[in-house]
Amino acid sequence: MSVSALTLMTLGFLFILGLVADIIGRNTPIPRVSALLVFGIIIGPSGFDLLPVAIEHWMPVVSDIALASIGFLLGNSFNISRIHSSGKAVLSISIFVALATTAVVSSGLWLAGVSLPVALICGGIAPATDPASTVDVISESKSEGEFSETLLKITAIDDAWGLIIFSLMFAAAQIEMLDGGGLHTLLDGFSEVLVSVLLGVVLGVPMSFLTGRILPGEPSLVEGLGMVFICSGCALWIGASYLLSAMVMGAVVANLARHHERPFCAIEGVEWPLLVIFFIFAGVCVRREFFWSNILLIVFYILLRVASRFVGTYGGALIAGKTGRFGGWMGMALMPQAGIALGMALTAANRFEEFQAVVSVIAATTVFFEIAGPICTRFALKMMGDINTGERHKKDDEGCSF
């Protein structure tokens, strides 16, 4: 069989799995994201190993494309007119949950007997969320309301705090291991965040001017994807965070463009096929041999991260003037964790061999949080009254309007 034939048949098979996952998401409490991850585990090396070896070359590119698109879409949540009403809650909850998660996970693992460098790295990774699955659950369930809007904005800014915190914890871990030398890494971490923001602004300004002028009156998919790919490609080229750069570019467009909704709506139209492959590949990457050798560390990490999400969101909500109920359900909604966390773990492992165990832990916990996390998110949205099941299917056939 030719490579082209095998490739086309594999893509078709993966998209059919996406259709099955969508049916499951519409008719059961299980979100389609969770179903896709399970499908990936089943067809991957930890299951029946059905995918061709050549598929492994797709994974990094598909992941980058999907996450860059998600980052750009999340930037729309930073529209100043929208964030003005809930800005205090977003900042308060996002900062508190990031700090609480880092403190609880790192200190808890250290007290449980985990080496301090590994505990610091795990604590630095723990605040990272999964914008892809969170956005997908909200979109799939047609959730609307203050809780959904606040959740989207927290998810968007959460990973910015996560990048900064991870840089600090990585530097602290290096200082512990090398008796110094972490200052350089600390400065690199801050410079990466700064460069990422600047790149997003530099590309977002011309995109804001072009949006709505290339094809007046129509959403332009070519325009939107072109700028997102250029932004993420430039970020990878110069060693910046493509997720943060794309998110900043989206925020600039959301605030400066005359018809800012057009590129976001256009990209949303092709987002799901990308996410189908992305989440299936996330499941394919799971290796069951990593699970048993680090089972205790995995269990402690999960328990500590779950507890810390509730502690952080509850405290942040009270300071922002929200109810404890609002903060409690927000903690449940922020459970998903995926690709960004794995990227952080790989960054640490590539620098020090001692952190290879961290990759195994995060890979295993990602499976848990990506299967259970979206379910928790949907349940929290339902409990806060943001899911209107009566209107859900009615809106499925509605498109973007301008």
Coordinates of C-alpha atoms in Angstrom, one line a residue, residues 211-220 258-259 262 400-402:
T211 CA -9.2 42.2 9.4
G212 CA -12.4 43.0 7.6
R213 CA -10.7 44.8 4.7
I214 CA -9.3 41.8 2.7
L215 CA -12.8 40.3 2.1
P216 CA -15.4 43.0 3.2
G217 CA -18.4 41.5 4.8
E218 CA -17.1 37.9 5.1
P219 CA -15.1 36.0 7.7
S220 CA -11.7 35.3 6.2
R258 CA -13.0 47.1 13.3
H259 CA -14.5 43.6 12.6
R262 CA -14.4 37.7 11.7
C400 CA -21.6 33.4 12.8
S401 CA -23.3 36.6 11.9
F402 CA -22.0 40.1 11.6

